[in-house]
Amino acid sequence: MYWGVSDGKAKAMSENTDLIMDNRRQESNTDPRLISYDIVFVINSNSKGWILDKICNVIAKESGLHCYFLYTELNNKMTMPVPRARAYFFSHFAPMFFAMAKYSYIHDGGIYVWFTHLDRNKGIQIKDLIFALNQIDCVFTTNSSLQRALESYGIEGERIETVLGAADPELFLPHDRGSGVVGIVSAFYERKQPDLMLALFERMSETQFMLVAPGFEHTANEGLVWRNWSKFDRL
């Protein structure tokens, strides 16, 4: 089973899995004096300034450790070499997979990934991704249904940690629901079905909706900005 890749690309992905296996077989040879950071965060540059980037920044701040942020333009080719660190935190599984195949010393540290959804368009065979995820220290998910989905694919349950979102009850006071504003937090993605959202808004014209999303000043990826959508004025 493949995630939207051709047979030719699928073969290449298997070679990457072989590289991951070879890298893991190598004995650790990282000189402690060469370790520059406690945590290296690897983030696609398209996410800079938006949710995944902010999550990594919060983790870095709360950790109190010496951290480094690497923004890569491509998933399968790091923009710059990955520094040596005690741990690596990837905001998406795709750069994690390719970094594990290229840099043997990554396996000397802890490897963690934030797994938001099953993205089938990253050129990775599902069996190769399962293998890679079963080699790392922890896969963080945001809900139990995604955890069950990963387990059904073959990810070992003890490697998955589900972290549920929460709110400060002293800041967000409880109140009766049903007559207020409906809030939606989302950048612009086709997978969020913007046409369906627009149709819903038009059908529920008596309801006030509030779309909380990045503007041009919030992200380097203008493709995430709703104002670029051809139907934004209608929205």
Coordinates of C-alpha atoms in Angstrom, one line a residue:
M1 CA 0.0 0.0 0.0
Y2 CA 1.4 3.4 -0.9
W3 CA 0.4 6.9 0.0
G4 CA -0.1 8.4 -3.5
V5 CA 3.3 7.6 -5.0
S6 CA 4.3 5.9 -8.2
D7 CA 6.0 2.5 -8.3
G8 CA 9.3 4.2 -9.2
K9 CA 9.1 6.5 -6.2
A10 CA 8.0 3.6 -4.0
K11 CA 11.1 1.7 -4.8
A12 CA 13.2 4.8 -3.9
M13 CA 11.4 5.0 -0.6
S14 CA 12.4 1.4 0.3
E15 CA 16.0 2.4 -0.3
N16 CA 15.5 5.2 2.3
T17 CA 14.2 2.6 4.8
D18 CA 17.4 0.5 4.1
L19 CA 19.4 3.6 5.0
I20 CA 17.5 4.1 8.2
M21 CA 18.2 0.4 9.1
D22 CA 21.9 0.9 8.3
N23 CA 22.1 4.1 10.3
R24 CA 20.5 2.4 13.4
R25 CA 23.0 -0.5 13.2
Q26 CA 26.0 1.8 13.5
E27 CA 27.4 2.2 16.9
S28 CA 27.2 5.6 18.5
N29 CA 30.2 7.6 17.6
T30 CA 29.1 11.1 18.6
D31 CA 31.7 12.9 20.6
P32 CA 29.9 14.6 23.5
R33 CA 32.0 17.7 22.7
L34 CA 30.3 17.9 19.3
I35 CA 26.8 18.1 20.8
S36 CA 25.7 21.7 20.4
Y37 CA 22.1 21.7 21.6
D38 CA 19.7 19.9 23.9
I39 CA 16.9 19.9 21.3
V40 CA 16.8 20.6 17.6
F41 CA 13.4 21.4 16.3
V42 CA 12.9 20.6 12.6
I43 CA 10.0 22.5 10.9
N44 CA 9.0 23.0 7.3
S45 CA 9.5 26.7 6.4
N46 CA 5.9 26.8 5.1
S47 CA 4.8 26.4 8.8
K48 CA 7.0 29.3 10.1
G49 CA 4.8 31.6 12.2
W50 CA 1.8 29.3 12.3
I51 CA 0.6 26.5 14.6
L52 CA 3.3 23.9 14.2
D53 CA 6.0 26.5 14.7
K54 CA 4.2 28.0 17.7
I55 CA 3.9 24.6 19.3
C56 CA 7.6 24.0 19.0
N57 CA 8.4 27.5 20.4
V58 CA 6.2 26.8 23.4
I59 CA 7.9 23.4 24.0
A60 CA 11.3 25.1 23.7
K61 CA 10.4 27.9 26.1
E62 CA 8.9 25.6 28.7
S63 CA 11.8 23.1 28.5
G64 CA 14.3 25.7 29.6
L65 CA 16.9 23.9 27.5
H66 CA 19.3 25.1 24.8
C67 CA 17.4 24.7 21.6
Y68 CA 17.9 25.3 17.9
F69 CA 15.2 25.8 15.2
L70 CA 16.0 24.4 11.7
Y71 CA 13.5 25.5 9.0
T72 CA 13.7 23.4 5.8
E73 CA 12.2 24.3 2.5
L74 CA 11.9 20.6 1.4
N75 CA 10.9 17.6 3.4
N76 CA 13.4 15.2 1.7
K77 CA 16.4 17.6 1.8
M78 CA 17.3 19.7 4.7
T79 CA 18.0 23.4 3.9
M80 CA 21.1 23.1 6.1
P81 CA 22.8 20.3 8.0
V82 CA 21.0 19.1 11.1
P83 CA 23.1 20.0 14.2
R84 CA 24.1 17.3 16.7
A85 CA 21.8 17.3 19.7
R86 CA 20.6 15.2 22.6
A87 CA 17.1 15.1 21.1
Y88 CA 15.3 16.0 17.8
F89 CA 11.7 17.1 17.6
F90 CA 10.1 17.0 14.2
S91 CA 6.8 19.0 13.6
H92 CA 5.9 16.5 10.8
F93 CA 6.8 12.9 10.0
A94 CA 8.1 13.6 6.4
P95 CA 11.3 15.5 7.4
M96 CA 11.8 13.0 10.2
F97 CA 11.8 10.1 7.8
F98 CA 14.2 11.6 5.4
A99 CA 16.5 12.9 8.1
M100 CA 16.7 9.5 9.8
A101 CA 17.8 8.1 6.4
K102 CA 20.5 10.7 5.8
Y103 CA 22.0 11.5 9.2
S104 CA 23.3 8.5 11.1
Y105 CA 24.1 10.6 14.2
I106 CA 20.4 11.5 14.7
H107 CA 19.9 8.0 16.0
D108 CA 22.3 8.8 18.8
G109 CA 19.8 11.2 20.3
G110 CA 16.1 11.0 21.2
I111 CA 13.7 11.3 18.2
Y112 CA 10.2 12.7 18.6
V113 CA 7.5 13.7 16.2
W114 CA 4.3 15.7 16.3
F115 CA 1.8 13.7 14.3
T116 CA -1.3 15.8 13.3
H117 CA -2.9 13.8 10.6
L118 CA -2.4 11.0 8.0
D119 CA -0.9 13.0 5.0
R120 CA -0.7 10.7 2.0
N121 CA 1.1 13.1 -0.3
K122 CA 4.6 13.1 1.0
G123 CA 6.1 10.3 -1.1
I124 CA 6.5 7.8 1.7
Q125 CA 5.2 4.2 1.6
I126 CA 3.0 3.4 4.5
K127 CA 5.1 0.3 5.5
D128 CA 8.2 2.5 5.4
L129 CA 6.6 5.1 7.6
I130 CA 5.4 2.5 10.1
F131 CA 8.9 1.1 10.3
A132 CA 10.4 4.5 10.9
L133 CA 7.9 5.5 13.6
N134 CA 8.6 2.2 15.4
Q135 CA 12.2 3.2 15.7
I136 CA 11.8 6.5 17.4
D137 CA 11.2 7.4 21.1
C138 CA 7.7 9.0 20.9
V139 CA 4.9 9.9 18.5
F140 CA 2.8 12.7 19.9
T141 CA -0.9 12.8 18.8
T142 CA -3.7 15.2 19.7
N143 CA -6.6 12.8 20.0
S144 CA -7.4 9.2 20.8
S145 CA -8.9 8.4 17.4
L146 CA -5.6 9.3 15.7
Q147 CA -3.8 7.1 18.2
R148 CA -6.1 4.2 17.4
A149 CA -5.6 4.8 13.7
L150 CA -1.8 4.7 14.1
E151 CA -2.0 1.5 16.2
S152 CA -4.2 -0.1 13.5
Y153 CA -1.4 0.7 10.9
G154 CA 1.1 -1.2 13.1
I155 CA 2.7 1.5 15.3
E156 CA 3.5 0.1 18.7
G157 CA 1.2 1.6 21.3
E158 CA 3.9 2.3 23.8
R159 CA 5.5 4.7 21.4
I160 CA 2.4 6.9 21.1
E161 CA 1.5 9.7 23.5
T162 CA -1.8 11.4 23.2
V163 CA -1.7 15.0 24.4
L164 CA -5.2 16.5 24.7
G165 CA -5.7 20.2 24.2
A166 CA -6.8 22.1 27.3
A167 CA -7.8 25.6 28.4
D168 CA -7.2 27.6 31.6
P169 CA -10.6 27.6 33.4
E170 CA -9.8 30.9 35.1
L171 CA -9.3 32.5 31.7
F172 CA -12.0 30.7 29.6
L173 CA -15.0 30.8 31.8
P174 CA -17.8 28.2 31.2
H175 CA -21.1 29.4 29.9
D176 CA -24.3 28.1 28.2
R177 CA -23.7 27.3 24.6
G178 CA -26.0 27.6 21.6
S179 CA -26.5 31.3 20.9
G180 CA -23.0 32.7 20.6
V181 CA -20.4 33.1 17.9
V182 CA -19.0 29.9 16.2
G183 CA -15.2 30.1 16.2
I184 CA -13.1 28.3 13.6
V185 CA -9.3 28.3 13.9
S186 CA -7.7 27.4 10.6
A187 CA -5.2 28.5 8.0
F188 CA -6.3 28.0 4.4
Y189 CA -5.9 24.4 3.2
E190 CA -7.8 22.6 0.5
R191 CA -8.1 19.6 2.9
K192 CA -10.1 21.9 5.2
Q193 CA -12.8 21.9 2.4
P194 CA -13.2 25.7 2.1
D195 CA -16.1 25.4 -0.3
L196 CA -18.0 23.2 2.2
M197 CA -17.3 25.8 4.9
L198 CA -18.6 28.6 2.6
A199 CA -21.7 26.6 1.9
L200 CA -22.3 26.0 5.6
F201 CA -21.9 29.7 6.4
E202 CA -24.5 30.6 3.7
R203 CA -27.0 28.0 4.9
M204 CA -26.6 29.3 8.5
S205 CA -26.9 33.0 7.7
E206 CA -28.5 33.7 11.0
T207 CA -25.3 32.5 12.8
Q208 CA -22.3 34.6 13.3
F209 CA -19.0 32.9 12.5
M210 CA -15.5 34.0 13.4
L211 CA -12.6 32.7 11.4
V212 CA -9.3 33.0 13.3
A213 CA -6.5 32.6 10.8
P214 CA -3.0 33.9 9.9
G215 CA -2.6 37.1 7.9
F216 CA 0.2 38.0 5.6
E217 CA 2.2 39.3 8.6
H218 CA 1.9 36.0 10.5
T219 CA 3.4 33.5 8.1
A220 CA 6.0 33.3 5.4
N221 CA 3.8 30.9 3.4
E222 CA 1.2 33.2 1.7
G223 CA -0.6 30.1 0.5
L224 CA -2.0 29.7 4.1
V225 CA -3.7 33.1 4.0
W226 CA -7.4 33.0 3.3
R227 CA -7.3 36.4 1.5
N228 CA -5.6 34.7 -1.4
W229 CA -8.6 32.4 -1.9
S230 CA -10.6 33.3 -5.1
K231 CA -13.8 33.2 -3.0
F232 CA -12.6 35.2 0.0
D233 CA -14.7 38.2 -0.8
R234 CA -17.8 36.0 -0.9
L235 CA -16.7 34.4 2.4

